[in-house]
Short mmCIF file of C-alpha atoms in Angstrom, two decimals:
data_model
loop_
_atom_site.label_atom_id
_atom_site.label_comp_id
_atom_site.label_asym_id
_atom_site.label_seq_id
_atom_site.Cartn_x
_atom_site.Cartn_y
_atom_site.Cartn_z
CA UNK A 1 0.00 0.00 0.00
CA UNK A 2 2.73 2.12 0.70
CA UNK A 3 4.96 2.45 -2.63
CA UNK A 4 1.40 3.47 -4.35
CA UNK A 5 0.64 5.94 -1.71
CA UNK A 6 3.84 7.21 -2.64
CA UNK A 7 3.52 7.15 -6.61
CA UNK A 8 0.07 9.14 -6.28
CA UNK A 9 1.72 11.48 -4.97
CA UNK A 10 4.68 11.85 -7.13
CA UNK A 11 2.38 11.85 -9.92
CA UNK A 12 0.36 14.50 -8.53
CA UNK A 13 2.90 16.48 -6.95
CA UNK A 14 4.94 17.08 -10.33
CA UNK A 15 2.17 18.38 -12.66
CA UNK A 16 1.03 20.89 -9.40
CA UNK A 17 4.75 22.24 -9.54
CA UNK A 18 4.63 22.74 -13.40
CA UNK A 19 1.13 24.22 -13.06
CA UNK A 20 2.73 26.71 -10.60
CA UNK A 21 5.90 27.76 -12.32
CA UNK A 22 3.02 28.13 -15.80
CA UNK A 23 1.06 30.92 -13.75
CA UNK A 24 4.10 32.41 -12.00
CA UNK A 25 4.93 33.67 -15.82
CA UNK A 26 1.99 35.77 -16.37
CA UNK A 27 4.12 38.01 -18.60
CA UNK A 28 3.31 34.72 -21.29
CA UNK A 29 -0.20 34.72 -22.48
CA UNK A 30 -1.33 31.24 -23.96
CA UNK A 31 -4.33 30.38 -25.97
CA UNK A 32 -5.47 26.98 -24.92
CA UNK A 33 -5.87 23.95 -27.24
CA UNK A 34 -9.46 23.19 -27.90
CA UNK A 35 -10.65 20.46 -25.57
CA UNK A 36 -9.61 17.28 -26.37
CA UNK A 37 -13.20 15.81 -25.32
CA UNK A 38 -16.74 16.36 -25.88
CA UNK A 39 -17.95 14.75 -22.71
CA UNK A 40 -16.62 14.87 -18.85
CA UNK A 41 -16.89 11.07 -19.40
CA UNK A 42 -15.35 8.80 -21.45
CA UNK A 43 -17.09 5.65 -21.72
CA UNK A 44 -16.20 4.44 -17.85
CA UNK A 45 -13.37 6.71 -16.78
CA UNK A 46 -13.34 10.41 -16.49
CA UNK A 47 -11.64 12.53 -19.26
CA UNK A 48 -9.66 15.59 -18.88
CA UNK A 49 -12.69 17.95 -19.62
CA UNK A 50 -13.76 20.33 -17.14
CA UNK A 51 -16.56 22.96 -18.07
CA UNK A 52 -16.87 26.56 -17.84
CA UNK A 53 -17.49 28.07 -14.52
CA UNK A 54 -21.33 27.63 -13.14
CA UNK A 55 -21.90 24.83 -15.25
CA UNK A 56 -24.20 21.91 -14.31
CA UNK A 57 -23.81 18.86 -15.99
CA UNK A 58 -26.50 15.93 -15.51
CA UNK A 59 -25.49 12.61 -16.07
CA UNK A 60 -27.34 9.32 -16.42
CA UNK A 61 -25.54 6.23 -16.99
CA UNK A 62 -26.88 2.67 -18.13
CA UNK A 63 -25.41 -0.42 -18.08
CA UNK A 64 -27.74 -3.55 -19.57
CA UNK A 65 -27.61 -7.36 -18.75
CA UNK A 66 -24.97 -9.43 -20.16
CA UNK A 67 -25.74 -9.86 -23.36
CA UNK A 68 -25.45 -13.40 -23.66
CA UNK A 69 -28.04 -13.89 -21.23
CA UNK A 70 -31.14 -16.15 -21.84
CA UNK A 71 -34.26 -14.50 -23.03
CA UNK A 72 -32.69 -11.40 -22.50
CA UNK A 73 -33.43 -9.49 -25.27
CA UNK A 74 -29.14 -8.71 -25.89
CA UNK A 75 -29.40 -7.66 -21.98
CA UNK A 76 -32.24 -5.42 -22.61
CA UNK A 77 -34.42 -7.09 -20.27
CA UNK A 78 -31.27 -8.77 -18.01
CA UNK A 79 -31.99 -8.66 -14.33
CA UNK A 80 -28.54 -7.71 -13.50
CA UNK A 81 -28.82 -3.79 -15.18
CA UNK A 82 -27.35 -1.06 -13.22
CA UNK A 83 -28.34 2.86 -13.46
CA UNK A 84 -26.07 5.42 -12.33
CA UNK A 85 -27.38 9.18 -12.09
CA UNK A 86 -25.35 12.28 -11.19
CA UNK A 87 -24.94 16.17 -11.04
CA UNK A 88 -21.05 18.20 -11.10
CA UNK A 89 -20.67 21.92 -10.95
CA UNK A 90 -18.15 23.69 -11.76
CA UNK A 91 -17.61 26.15 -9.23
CA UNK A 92 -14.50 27.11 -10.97
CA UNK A 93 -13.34 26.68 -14.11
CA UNK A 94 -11.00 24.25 -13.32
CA UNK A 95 -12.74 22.35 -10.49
CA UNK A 96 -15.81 20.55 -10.80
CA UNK A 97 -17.41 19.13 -7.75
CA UNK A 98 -20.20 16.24 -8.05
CA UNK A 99 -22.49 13.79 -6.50
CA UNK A 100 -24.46 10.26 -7.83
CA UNK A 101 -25.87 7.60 -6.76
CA UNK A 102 -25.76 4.11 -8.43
CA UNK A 103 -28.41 0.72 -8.04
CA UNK A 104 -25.52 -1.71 -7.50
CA UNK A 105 -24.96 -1.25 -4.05
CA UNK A 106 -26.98 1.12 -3.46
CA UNK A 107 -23.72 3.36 -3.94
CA UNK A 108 -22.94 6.77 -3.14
CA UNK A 109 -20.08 9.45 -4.37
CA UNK A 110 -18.72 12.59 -3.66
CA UNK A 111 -15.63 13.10 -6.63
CA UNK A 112 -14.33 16.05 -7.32
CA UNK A 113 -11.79 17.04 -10.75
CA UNK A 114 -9.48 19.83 -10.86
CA UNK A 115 -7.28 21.09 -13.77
CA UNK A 116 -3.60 20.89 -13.53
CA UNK A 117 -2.64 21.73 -17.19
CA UNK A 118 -3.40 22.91 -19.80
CA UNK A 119 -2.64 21.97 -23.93
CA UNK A 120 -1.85 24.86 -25.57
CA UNK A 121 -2.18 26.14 -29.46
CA UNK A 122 1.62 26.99 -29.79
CA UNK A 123 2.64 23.40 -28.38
CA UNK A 124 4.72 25.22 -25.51
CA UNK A 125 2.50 22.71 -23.46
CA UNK A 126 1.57 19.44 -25.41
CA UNK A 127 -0.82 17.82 -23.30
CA UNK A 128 -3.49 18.73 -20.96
CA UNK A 129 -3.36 17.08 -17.14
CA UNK A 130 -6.24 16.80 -15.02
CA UNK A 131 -7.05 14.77 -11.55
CA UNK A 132 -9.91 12.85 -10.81
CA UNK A 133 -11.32 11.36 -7.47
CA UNK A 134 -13.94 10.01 -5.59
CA UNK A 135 -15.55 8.81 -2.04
CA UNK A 136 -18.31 6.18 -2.66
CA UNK A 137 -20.32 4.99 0.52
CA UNK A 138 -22.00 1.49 0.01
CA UNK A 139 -25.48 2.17 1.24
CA UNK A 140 -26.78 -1.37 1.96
CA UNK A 141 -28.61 -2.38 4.75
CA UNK A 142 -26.17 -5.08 6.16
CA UNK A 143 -25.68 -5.04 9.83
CA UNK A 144 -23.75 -7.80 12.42
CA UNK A 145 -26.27 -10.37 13.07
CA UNK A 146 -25.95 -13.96 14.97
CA UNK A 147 -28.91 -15.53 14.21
CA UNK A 148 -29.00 -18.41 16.72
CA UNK A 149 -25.93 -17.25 18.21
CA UNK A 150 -23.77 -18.40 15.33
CA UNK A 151 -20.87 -15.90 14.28
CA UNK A 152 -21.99 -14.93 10.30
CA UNK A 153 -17.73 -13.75 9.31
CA UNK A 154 -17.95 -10.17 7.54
CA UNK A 155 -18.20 -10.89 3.60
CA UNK A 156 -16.71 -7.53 1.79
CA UNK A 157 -19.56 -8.48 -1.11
CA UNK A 158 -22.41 -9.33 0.90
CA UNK A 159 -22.09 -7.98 4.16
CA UNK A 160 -22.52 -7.56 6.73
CA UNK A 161 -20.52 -4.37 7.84
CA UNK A 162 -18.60 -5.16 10.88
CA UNK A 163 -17.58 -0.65 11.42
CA UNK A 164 -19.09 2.37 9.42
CA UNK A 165 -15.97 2.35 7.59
CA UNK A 166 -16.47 -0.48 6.22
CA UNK A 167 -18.62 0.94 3.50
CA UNK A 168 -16.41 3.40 2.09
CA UNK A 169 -14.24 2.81 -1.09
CA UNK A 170 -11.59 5.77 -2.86
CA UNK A 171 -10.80 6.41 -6.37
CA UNK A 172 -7.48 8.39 -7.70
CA UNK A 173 -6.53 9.01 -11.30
CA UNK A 174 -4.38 11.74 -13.07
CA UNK A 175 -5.66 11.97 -16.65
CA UNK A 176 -3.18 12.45 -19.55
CA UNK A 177 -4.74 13.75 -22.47
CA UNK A 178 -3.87 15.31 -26.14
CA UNK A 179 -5.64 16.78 -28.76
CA UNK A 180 -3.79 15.61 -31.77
CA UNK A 181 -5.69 17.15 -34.76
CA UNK A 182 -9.64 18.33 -35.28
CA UNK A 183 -10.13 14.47 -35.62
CA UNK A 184 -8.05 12.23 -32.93
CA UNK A 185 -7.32 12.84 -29.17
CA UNK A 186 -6.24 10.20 -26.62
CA UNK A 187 -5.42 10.04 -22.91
CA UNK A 188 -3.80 7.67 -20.68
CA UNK A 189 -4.91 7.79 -16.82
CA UNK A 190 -3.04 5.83 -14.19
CA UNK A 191 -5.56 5.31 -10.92
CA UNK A 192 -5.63 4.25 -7.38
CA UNK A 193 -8.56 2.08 -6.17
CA UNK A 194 -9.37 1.49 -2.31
CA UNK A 195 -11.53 -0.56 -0.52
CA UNK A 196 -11.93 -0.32 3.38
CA UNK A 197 -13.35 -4.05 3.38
CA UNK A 198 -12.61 -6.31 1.32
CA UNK A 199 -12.50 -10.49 1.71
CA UNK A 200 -9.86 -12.17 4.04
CA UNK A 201 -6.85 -12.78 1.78
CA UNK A 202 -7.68 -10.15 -0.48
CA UNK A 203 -5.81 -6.70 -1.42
CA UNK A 204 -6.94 -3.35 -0.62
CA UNK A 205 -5.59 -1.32 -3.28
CA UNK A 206 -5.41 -1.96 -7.06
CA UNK A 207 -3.67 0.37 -8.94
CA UNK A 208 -4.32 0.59 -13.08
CA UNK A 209 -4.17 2.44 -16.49
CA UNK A 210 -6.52 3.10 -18.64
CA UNK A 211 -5.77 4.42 -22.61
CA UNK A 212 -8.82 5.63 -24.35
CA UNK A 213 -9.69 7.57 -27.61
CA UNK A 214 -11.63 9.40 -29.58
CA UNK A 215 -11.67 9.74 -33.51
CA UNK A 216 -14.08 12.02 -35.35
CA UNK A 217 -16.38 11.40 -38.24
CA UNK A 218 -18.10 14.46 -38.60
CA UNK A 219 -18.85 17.14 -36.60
CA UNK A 220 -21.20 15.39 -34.20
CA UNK A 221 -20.21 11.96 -34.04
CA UNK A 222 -17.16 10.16 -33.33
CA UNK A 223 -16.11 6.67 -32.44
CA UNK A 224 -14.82 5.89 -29.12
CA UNK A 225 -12.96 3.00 -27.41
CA UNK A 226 -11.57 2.58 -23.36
CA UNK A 227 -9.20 0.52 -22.10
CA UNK A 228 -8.43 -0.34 -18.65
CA UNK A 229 -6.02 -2.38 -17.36
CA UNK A 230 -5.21 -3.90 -13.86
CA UNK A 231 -1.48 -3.81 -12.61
CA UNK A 232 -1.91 -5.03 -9.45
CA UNK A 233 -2.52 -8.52 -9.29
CA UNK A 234 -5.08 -9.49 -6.78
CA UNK A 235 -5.15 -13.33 -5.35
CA UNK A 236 -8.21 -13.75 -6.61
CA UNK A 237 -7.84 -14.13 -10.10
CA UNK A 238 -11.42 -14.05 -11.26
CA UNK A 239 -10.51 -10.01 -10.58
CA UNK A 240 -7.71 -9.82 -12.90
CA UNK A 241 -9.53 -9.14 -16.05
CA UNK A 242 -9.06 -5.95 -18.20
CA UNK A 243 -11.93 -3.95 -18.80
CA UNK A 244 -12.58 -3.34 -22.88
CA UNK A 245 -15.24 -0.66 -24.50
CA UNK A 246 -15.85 0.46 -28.26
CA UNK A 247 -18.87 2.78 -29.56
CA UNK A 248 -20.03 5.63 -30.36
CA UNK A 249 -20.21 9.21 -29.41
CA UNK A 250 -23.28 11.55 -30.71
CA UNK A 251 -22.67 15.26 -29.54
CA UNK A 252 -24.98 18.66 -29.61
CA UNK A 253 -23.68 21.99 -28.32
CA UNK A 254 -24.92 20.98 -24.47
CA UNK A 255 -26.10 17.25 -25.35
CA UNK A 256 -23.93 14.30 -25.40
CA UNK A 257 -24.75 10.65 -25.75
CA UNK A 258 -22.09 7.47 -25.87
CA UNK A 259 -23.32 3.57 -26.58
CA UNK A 260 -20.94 0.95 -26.29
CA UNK A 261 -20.70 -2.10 -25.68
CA UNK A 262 -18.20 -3.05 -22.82
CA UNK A 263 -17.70 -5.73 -20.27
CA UNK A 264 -17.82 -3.06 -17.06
CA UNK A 265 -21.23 -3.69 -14.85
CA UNK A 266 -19.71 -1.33 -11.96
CA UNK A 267 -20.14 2.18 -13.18
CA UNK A 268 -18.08 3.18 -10.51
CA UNK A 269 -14.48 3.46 -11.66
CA UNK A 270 -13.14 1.76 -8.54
CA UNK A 271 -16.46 -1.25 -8.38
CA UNK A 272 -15.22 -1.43 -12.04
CA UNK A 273 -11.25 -1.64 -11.43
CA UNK A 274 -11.90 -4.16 -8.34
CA UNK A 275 -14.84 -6.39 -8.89
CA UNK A 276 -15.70 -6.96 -12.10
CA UNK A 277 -15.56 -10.57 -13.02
CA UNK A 278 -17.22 -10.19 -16.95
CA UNK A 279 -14.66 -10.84 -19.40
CA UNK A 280 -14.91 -9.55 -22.68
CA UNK A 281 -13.73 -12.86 -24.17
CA UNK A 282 -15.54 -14.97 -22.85
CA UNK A 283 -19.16 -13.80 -23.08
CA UNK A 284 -18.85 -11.32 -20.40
CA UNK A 285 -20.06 -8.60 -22.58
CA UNK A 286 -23.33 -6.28 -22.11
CA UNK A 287 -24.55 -2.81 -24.11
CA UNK A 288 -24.26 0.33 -22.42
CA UNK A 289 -24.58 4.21 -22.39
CA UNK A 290 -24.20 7.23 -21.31
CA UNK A 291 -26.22 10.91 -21.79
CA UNK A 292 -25.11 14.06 -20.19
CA UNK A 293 -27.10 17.67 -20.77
CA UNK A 294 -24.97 20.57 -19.87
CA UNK A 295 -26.68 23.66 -18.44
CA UNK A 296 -24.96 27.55 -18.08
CA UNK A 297 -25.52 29.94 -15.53
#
């Protein structure tokens, strides 16, 4: 746990010092690049964007049955769907501050993103740096009960919650992204997941990368694709499966919607990074989307 406390912070610390030393030299004026992103969200991570100050974004997020499920309708009518649905604000223009809650779980969050760099037209900066985190508090009803005064042994899945703290889980990422041309951005984004609880034997902390992209078709649609990948190996290896997307993005001036299909139930970056058992690969795939409306005060 200790050697990725550490690298979070290194890779935090260094893009706050070059952020510094960049406003220090207000004699230099910059244009900024345009945004690498249409959407605050790619696919299931966060992307670099961060809207204009006293902006409210609403987000709804939908995640289907597998799609190889029986009489499912391709997941449509699956019983394991999950919904997530969420505000931000920006109550700067480089930090956004949100809440959402999600079905699975009965989840939770507080995140927060804040801007650390900037891409600029010139190319004096080439890429544009942004952190992302979260709180989430599992909201379930489990409490310690001995039914017959048998012991039931604390199950990080299905309860119950032994302490309060127990139900909280932590998300860190620093996003990497570039604007390449009017047609192709990409971003990397190295993250920190944490669980409180989790099962005896099993880790607390997972950290992973993610590389996702964007590549334009015409001025309102573009297709999309996310990649996440586990470094830390947990010790149970039905965890150790890398999370794939594809689709499609559809964009308005305040509207923007993304299907995909993907093999991420979660919707929560660190449920996603942690417990997700679906592999793509092996029929662990299900169709998914996202729609966020962007409002201006």
């Amino acid at each position: 746990m200790k050697k990725y406390k550490i690298l979070l912070f290194v890779l935090l610390i260094i893009p706050v010092m070059c952020f510094s030393q960049k406003k220090a030299k207000d004699s230099i004026v910059e244009k900024p690049a345009r945004p690498a992103f249409e959407s605050a969200t790619l696919i299931d991570n966060a992307s670099n964007v961060l809207f204009n100050k006293n902006t409210l974004e609403v987000i709804m997020q939908h995640r289907f049955g597998l799609i190889e499920e029986e009489n499912s309708l391709a997941g449509i009518y699956g019983a394991n769907s999950n919904i997530r649905i969420a505000l931000s604000y920006a109550i700067l223009d480089w930090v956004t501050v949100g809440y959402g809650i999600t079905k699975k779980n009965r989840m939770s969050d507080f995140n927060l993103k804040v801007g650390l760099l900037n891409q600029t037209r010139s190319g004096s900066m080439p890429v544009s740096m942004s952190y992302y985190g979260n709180i989430a508090i599992d909201g379930r009803s489990f409490d310690v009960k001995y039914p017959n005064g048998d012991y039931i042994p604390p199950d990080a899945d299905n309860g119950p919650f032994l302490k309060k703290q127990d139900r909280y889980s932590y998300f860190h990422q620093l996003i990497i992204a570039k604007r390449f041309n009017s047609k192709l951005s990409l971003q990397i984004a190295p993250s920190l997941s944490h669980f409180n609880a989790v099962n005896t034997g099993d880790e607390n902390d997972r950290f992973s990368v993610a590389c996702g992209g964007r590549y334009k078709v015409s001025s309102q649609t573009a297709l999309i694709c996310d990649v996440s990948m586990p470094i830390t190996q947990l010790n149970d290896n039905k965890y150790n499966i890398t999370g794939f997307s594809f689709g499609a993005e559809f964009s308005t001036s305040a509207h923007t919607f993304q299907i995909f299909i993907t093999n991420f139930n979660g919707i929560l970056p660190q449920q996603n990074y942690m417990k997700n058992t679906n592999d793509f690969l092996n029929g662990g795939t299900l169709i998914g989307f996202n729609i966020t409306r962007n409002y201006n005060f």
